[in-house]
Amino acid sequence: MRFFSDNAAPAHPKVMEAIAAANRIDTAYDGDEWSSRLDGAFSELFGAEVRAFWVTTGTAANCLALAALCPPYRSILCHRDAHIEVDEAGAPGFFTGGAKLMLVDGPGAKVAPDAVSAAIDRIRKDVHQVQARALSITNATEYGLAYSAAEVAALGETARRHALRFHMDGARFANAIASTGASPADVTWRTGVEALSFGFVKNGGLNAEALILFDMGLAEEVLVRRKRAGHLLSKGRMLAAQILALLDGDLWLANARAANAAARTLAEAAGDRLVYPVEANEVFLKASADEAARLRSQGFDFYDWGAGEIRLVTSWDSDGEAVGQLAAAIAKL
Amino acid sequence: MRFFSDNAAPAHPKVMEAIAAANRIDTAYDGDEWSSRLDGAFSELFGAEVRAFWVTTGTAANCLALAALCPPYRSILCHRDAHIEVDEAGAPGFFTGGAKLMLVDGPGAKVAPDAVSAAIDRIRKDVHQVQARALSITNATEYGLAYSAAEVAALGETARRHALRFHMDGARFANAIASTGASPADVTWRTGVEALSFGFVKNGGLNAEALILFDMGLAEEVLVRRKRAGHLLSKGRMLAAQILALLDGDLWLANARAANAAARTLAEAAGDRLVYPVEANEVFLKASADEAARLRSQGFDFYDWGAGEIRLVTSWDSDGEAVGQLAAAIAKL
Amino acid sequence: MRFFSDNAAPAHPKVMEAIAAANRIDTAYDGDEWSSRLDGAFSELFGAEVRAFWVTTGTAANCLALAALCPPYRSILCHRDAHIEVDEAGAPGFFTGGAKLMLVDGPGAKVAPDAVSAAIDRIRKDVHQVQARALSITNATEYGLAYSAAEVAALGETARRHALRFHMDGARFANAIASTGASPADVTWRTGVEALSFGFVKNGGLNAEALILFDMGLAEEVLVRRKRAGHLLSKGRMLAAQILALLDGDLWLANARAANAAARTLAEAAGDRLVYPVEANEVFLKASADEAARLRSQGFDFYDWGAGEIRLVTSWDSDGEAVGQLAAAIAKL
Amino acid sequence: MRFFSDNAAPAHPKVMEAIAAANRIDTAYDGDEWSSRLDGAFSELFGAEVRAFWVTTGTAANCLALAALCPPYRSILCHRDAHIEVDEAGAPGFFTGGAKLMLVDGPGAKVAPDAVSAAIDRIRKDVHQVQARALSITNATEYGLAYSAAEVAALGETARRHALRFHMDGARFANAIASTGASPADVTWRTGVEALSFGFVKNGGLNAEALILFDMGLAEEVLVRRKRAGHLLSKGRMLAAQILALLDGDLWLANARAANAAARTLAEAAGDRLVYPVEANEVFLKASADEAARLRSQGFDFYDWGAGEIRLVTSWDSDGEAVGQLAAAIAKL
């Protein structure tokens, strides 16, 4: 029973149907009927005019955004545990042409305004030190915490004060929205976010992610950078169709709610073992090596997360019965 | 009736079936069952041990290869009309970190050994001029010409003499093989090619291309660069499955033969109008603006190609009836 | 007797004195008394407020300017024989992060407005092709031709029409000004040039060049890029002092006039052998291998320039007697 | 009385004489008589065949070395307070094409083998995390500590065990050698260092630093990268002559001894106020804002170094009387 990654889940049947329907002759690259509907679909979702680009990975979405927001000779503030710092093989350095990531700390991989200001204050304002130009946060965070609209607003205000551009890595944006109930607008453009990596692959997509630009002025540069990075697929309609299928009838939200609900079931069973509050679809538990082995012997598949901790990830398709069995097994530990 | 691009064609039904079959829980990224079969499948096809990587675009395949073959401070020789020079938005400069493309001429976008040697001879061998490190050819070329094994061998010999690494852009490799009847081995590693971008998207694939390394020593670097460029998809099995489906029973070859046959039908009708011999699935014709308009008025969709020329591209799925109608219309011009 | 390069000449005695005078304790980097006078000195010379930066090479001046004018994903138009294309080891690609040079032709390495427009017209205006963002010309050109103010104005107008930023490589700017009698303002900012690499090393300096920004908005970026490229010297006063010494009493102009006069003496002796009009301090002559050998046997040192041509370069310190002897020897050939 | 930076000191009279002597016609770039003697001079000093390159800044020396030692997709381990991390405006990212710096801690900016191993151990050995390729240490460190030969040997052994290339930033290498009495060979190539930035500008030079390659295989790449970064000066003889003058009769060592002696005088006066042992020419003292103000009111010029600390830097030309007065003033605080 799989609890090791939402990346390992299958695509949703509606997504597969959409791909099949798009599998016919149409214009190559992004001139097709589906791609041309993306801007409108996301503009409606966010209640504002936005530009939307399909890409195939969260790394591409994040790094295209960062390259447009930060020149090579500036730095990007992010959490020490941020995916862009830890798990993208240095892609931000590649896409930006050598910009630095400047790291801040905070529990649960969450960035607080004070930590941002303190990091800025530590930089001597001269030509010898790299000055910061952008802030990137992950929502939900790498430890499954969701930002409230008020928290994003405080960060947005801090970013403006320090003249920082503002990016959100939303690989699990759907789970964050499903968890907080915030409106997509309230945790993005209304509170200062200028570019959002909106994840679909972990939430029912096959291989499509969206990069949403709230600052339309970045669009032309992002278009060119996407091509230049080899991310302009010739049958782009197959990506656009996936995203449209997940937006249709808010399937993305339903999927995220299902994953979150499964995670909450596990969280309730875990009680004091929880390392962080469970606000999305990831559950981090204290568990000894022996306890982890006991769970695995019952057929549950998951990752260790440092010494004495394990990570359980639920998905849009998490099987209720398996979740129940795992919850029971945890409770029994 | 579509003759404007093989990129616009649908994916082959077998490919769609393979994607559906791979749409189940499995390891993320490239640790899955399908991805792990790629090396073996291509090693068998090429009769030698190779390493194979899925990517989603030809640009990514080309530029990952070039970055591994050429450091930022050297140059890559290619034809003035090569896709990497003309149609990849400067991606080689991005992936390599600023290496130059050094251009050679030749009819039909074909590179001849003499042109390579002449280009090398023009470079002063000092630190002020950029020295060449790699050669990249396209097979079939951008004008639909296929290299014979003897031609590739002569280029391979030239490359060795000038200490050039050797890359082949095979966006239409299948069409070239189908046309010449050469063995895949004879036009690649046996004659000096060290990396091949093996195209599948134009030939029945949905969004999977393969980068084949005959020099296994490049594999680790390419693996890291692929991730760093945002090209390591989390559900990579969906790409590997497409490629395996096209390799299975030599479907890739059957598809290419079908496209080539359709192109030959058009070529025969075109007679003296042909700008280049038709050795793959592209047909370049002399046609006045008026003649082009007449064809379009009969429902044929294609691109102008400079003044007084048009380009017709056939695909694995080209409809025999439409091809016949177009051939007749051309003959009647 | 040296006629092979003005780079090989010594520094002017006034420059050596200025260095000695600046060799005392002062603020490091560019906070010193001399560096802080540069902006003012050049603003006076150009009759407009400018920002001036010392660097140690023309390559650094050119490429810092180009990096500020052109993003990685655009291209820079220049002549096929431009120093930035031919003799800077790919530095533009390095500093810009992979921008392309797009080449135009024209006699004597001179760029004409029509050639610029034709090059722009050849670019398809889509995301697959690299769009141009900047124009760079060399004044005096690599073949010793000087642009008139009217010529620069026509190029400036062309640049504006195509939304191109405009850079001038003035490694021999002094020789061009001395030759045409144009005012420095008239061949730069008044006619659209936004950044000028103003050469001093070939004209009496020891190791200081100046980068002049007419677009003050580029200054902050250039400051940071200079440091980031390792070009912020800790004893920058030693560079600023050289430049100030050459500006003082228009020594730069006197030096250039001396070099130009020597070149004219050679040109008059050369008559029909001249390949280009002599408008600066370089003389390109038709001369057979035998004739070149005869000149060398008389003690004259110079470079061959392709088959059947030689290049003679005069300097601020060219010895009148040696010039006379060479002129006589040429006349006698 | 200047104690704020050794960068602010004048060049040594012997250096000025050498520049004057080299100020005559000779081959441009690095083909001259002085440049061609560098390899031999340093090979003698290090007792091994080395390649030596002049550059004008420590940043250039460091970053050319790092670019040759580490590809864009790997990381370089260094101390959190290393100059390359803190004071080079992100130059390592620019020169390497985006390699990361991976930071280790340790008192006095010194890197210990255990810290290196621990940093390596923290990296997951997969394609998602950036793997380390090089180690860079500063000798003397940014806080004025010198490495013994045994300490370098232990680091060299650690580097080999983890397959790390090994670079030493020797901006104050002379001071370190003068302090420890180690042989230059023993703290470099004999203990594993492959490239050394050997500083001269802080120690009597005008604007010349040396990059020493103990791994001769890096030489061709460094030559090209130097040119490509705009660091191949056309009158390179003026740099080579400075370095040769400082090597002559071990003037570099005498200069460093003088600076170190002055620092020791200050250190003795400082007693318990010392933050670090004084092993080179930098003295870090605890001093309240009020105490710092008192010293300044007596004419001493220096930097604050965080809250409650000041930094005093001595130079080759530190005036004995001024040093004595400062020592007395410190003792009196």
CSV table of C-alpha atoms in Angstrom, one decimal, chain C residues 103-262:
chain,number,residue,atom,x,y,z
C,103,LEU,CA,26.3,38.7,-37.9
C,104,VAL,CA,26.0,41.3,-40.7
C,105,ASP,CA,28.3,42.0,-43.6
C,106,GLY,CA,29.7,45.2,-45.0
C,107,PRO,CA,33.0,46.4,-46.4
C,108,GLY,CA,35.7,47.4,-44.0
C,109,ALA,CA,33.9,45.9,-41.0
C,110,LYS,CA,31.4,48.8,-41.2
C,111,VAL,CA,27.8,48.2,-40.4
C,112,ALA,CA,25.2,49.9,-42.6
C,113,PRO,CA,21.6,50.6,-41.6
C,114,ASP,CA,20.3,48.5,-44.5
C,115,ALA,CA,22.3,45.5,-43.3
C,116,VAL,CA,20.8,45.8,-39.9
C,117,SER,CA,17.2,46.0,-41.2
C,118,ALA,CA,17.8,43.1,-43.5
C,119,ALA,CA,19.1,41.0,-40.6
C,120,ILE,CA,16.1,41.9,-38.5
C,121,ASP,CA,13.8,41.0,-41.4
C,122,ARG,CA,15.3,37.6,-41.7
C,123,ILE,CA,14.2,36.7,-38.2
C,124,ARG,CA,10.8,35.0,-38.0
C,125,LYS,CA,9.0,36.8,-35.2
C,126,ASP,CA,8.1,33.8,-33.2
C,127,VAL,CA,9.3,32.1,-30.1
C,128,HIS,CA,11.5,29.5,-32.0
C,129,GLN,CA,13.9,32.1,-33.3
C,130,VAL,CA,16.2,34.4,-31.3
C,131,GLN,CA,15.0,38.0,-31.6
C,132,ALA,CA,17.5,40.8,-31.7
C,133,ARG,CA,17.8,43.2,-28.8
C,134,ALA,CA,21.0,45.1,-29.4
C,135,LEU,CA,23.3,46.5,-32.0
C,136,SER,CA,27.1,46.8,-31.5
C,137,ILE,CA,29.4,48.7,-33.8
C,138,THR,CA,33.1,49.3,-33.6
C,139,ASN,CA,34.4,52.8,-34.1
C,140,ALA,CA,37.0,53.0,-35.6
C,141,THR,CA,36.3,49.6,-37.2
C,142,GLU,CA,38.5,46.6,-37.1
C,143,TYR,CA,39.7,47.7,-40.6
C,144,GLY,CA,40.4,51.3,-39.5
C,145,LEU,CA,37.3,53.0,-40.8
C,146,ALA,CA,35.7,55.8,-38.8
C,147,TYR,CA,32.0,56.5,-38.6
C,148,SER,CA,30.8,60.0,-39.3
C,149,ALA,CA,28.2,61.5,-37.0
C,150,ALA,CA,25.6,61.1,-39.8
C,151,GLU,CA,26.4,57.4,-40.2
C,152,VAL,CA,26.0,56.8,-36.5
C,153,ALA,CA,22.8,58.8,-36.5
C,154,ALA,CA,21.4,56.6,-39.3
C,155,LEU,CA,22.3,53.5,-37.3
C,156,GLY,CA,20.8,55.0,-34.2
C,157,GLU,CA,17.6,55.7,-36.0
C,158,THR,CA,17.6,52.1,-37.3
C,159,ALA,CA,18.2,50.7,-33.9
C,160,ARG,CA,15.3,52.7,-32.4
C,161,ARG,CA,13.0,51.5,-35.2
C,162,HIS,CA,13.8,47.9,-34.3
C,163,ALA,CA,13.9,48.5,-30.5
C,164,LEU,CA,17.6,47.6,-30.4
C,165,ARG,CA,19.9,48.9,-27.7
C,166,PHE,CA,23.0,50.5,-29.1
C,167,HIS,CA,26.6,49.9,-28.1
C,168,MET,CA,29.8,51.2,-29.5
C,169,ASP,CA,33.1,49.4,-29.2
C,170,GLY,CA,35.6,52.3,-29.1
C,171,ALA,CA,38.8,50.4,-28.6
C,172,ARG,CA,40.1,53.0,-31.1
C,173,PHE,CA,37.5,55.7,-30.4
C,174,ALA,CA,40.2,58.2,-29.9
C,175,ASN,CA,41.6,57.5,-33.4
C,176,ALA,CA,38.1,57.8,-34.9
C,177,ILE,CA,37.5,61.2,-33.2
C,178,ALA,CA,40.9,62.4,-34.2
C,179,SER,CA,40.2,61.4,-37.8
C,180,THR,CA,36.7,62.7,-38.4
C,181,GLY,CA,36.9,65.7,-36.1
C,182,ALA,CA,33.4,64.7,-34.9
C,183,SER,CA,32.6,65.8,-31.4
C,184,PRO,CA,32.5,62.8,-28.9
C,185,ALA,CA,28.8,63.7,-28.2
C,186,ASP,CA,27.8,63.6,-31.8
C,187,VAL,CA,29.0,60.1,-32.5
C,188,THR,CA,27.6,58.7,-29.2
C,189,TRP,CA,24.6,59.8,-27.1
C,190,ARG,CA,23.3,62.4,-29.4
C,191,THR,CA,22.9,59.8,-32.1
C,192,GLY,CA,21.6,57.0,-29.9
C,193,VAL,CA,24.6,55.2,-28.5
C,194,GLU,CA,23.8,54.1,-25.0
C,195,ALA,CA,27.1,52.6,-23.9
C,196,LEU,CA,30.6,53.1,-25.2
C,197,SER,CA,33.8,51.1,-24.5
C,198,PHE,CA,36.3,53.9,-24.6
C,199,GLY,CA,39.8,52.5,-25.2
C,200,PHE,CA,42.9,54.0,-23.6
C,201,VAL,CA,45.3,51.0,-23.5
C,202,LYS,CA,46.1,51.2,-27.2
C,203,ASN,CA,46.5,55.0,-26.9
C,204,GLY,CA,49.0,55.6,-24.1
C,205,GLY,CA,47.4,53.9,-21.2
C,206,LEU,CA,48.9,51.1,-19.1
C,207,ASN,CA,46.0,48.9,-18.2
C,208,ALA,CA,42.9,51.1,-18.0
C,209,GLU,CA,39.9,51.3,-20.3
C,210,ALA,CA,36.6,53.1,-19.6
C,211,LEU,CA,33.1,52.0,-20.0
C,212,ILE,CA,30.8,55.0,-20.5
C,213,LEU,CA,27.1,54.7,-19.9
C,214,PHE,CA,24.9,57.3,-21.5
C,215,ASP,CA,21.9,55.5,-20.2
C,216,MET,CA,22.4,56.1,-16.5
C,217,GLY,CA,19.8,53.5,-15.6
C,218,LEU,CA,22.3,50.7,-16.5
C,219,ALA,CA,24.8,51.9,-13.9
C,220,GLU,CA,23.8,49.9,-10.9
C,221,GLU,CA,23.7,46.7,-12.9
C,222,VAL,CA,27.1,47.4,-14.5
C,223,LEU,CA,28.6,48.1,-11.1
C,224,VAL,CA,27.5,44.7,-9.8
C,225,ARG,CA,28.4,42.8,-12.9
C,226,ARG,CA,31.9,44.4,-12.9
C,227,LYS,CA,32.5,43.1,-9.3
C,228,ARG,CA,30.9,39.7,-10.1
C,229,ALA,CA,33.3,39.3,-13.1
C,230,GLY,CA,36.3,39.9,-11.0
C,231,HIS,CA,36.9,43.3,-12.5
C,232,LEU,CA,36.7,45.5,-9.4
C,233,LEU,CA,40.3,46.0,-8.6
C,234,SER,CA,41.2,46.8,-5.1
C,235,LYS,CA,43.6,49.6,-6.1
C,236,GLY,CA,41.3,51.1,-8.6
C,237,ARG,CA,42.8,54.5,-8.1
C,238,MET,CA,45.7,53.2,-10.3
C,239,LEU,CA,43.3,52.8,-13.2
C,240,ALA,CA,41.4,56.0,-12.7
C,241,ALA,CA,44.6,58.0,-12.5
C,242,GLN,CA,45.7,56.7,-15.9
C,243,ILE,CA,42.5,57.7,-17.5
C,244,LEU,CA,42.4,61.1,-15.9
C,245,ALA,CA,46.0,61.7,-17.1
C,246,LEU,CA,45.0,60.9,-20.6
C,247,LEU,CA,41.9,63.1,-20.5
C,248,ASP,CA,43.9,66.0,-19.0
C,249,GLY,CA,44.6,68.6,-21.7
C,250,ASP,CA,43.2,66.2,-24.3
C,251,LEU,CA,46.3,64.0,-24.3
C,252,TRP,CA,44.1,61.1,-25.6
C,253,LEU,CA,43.4,63.2,-28.7
C,254,ALA,CA,47.0,64.3,-29.2
C,255,ASN,CA,48.1,60.7,-28.9
C,256,ALA,CA,45.5,59.5,-31.4
C,257,ARG,CA,46.5,62.3,-33.8
C,258,ALA,CA,50.1,61.2,-33.7
C,259,ALA,CA,49.2,57.6,-34.5
C,260,ASN,CA,46.8,58.6,-37.2
C,261,ALA,CA,49.4,60.9,-38.8
C,262,ALA,CA,51.9,58.1,-38.9
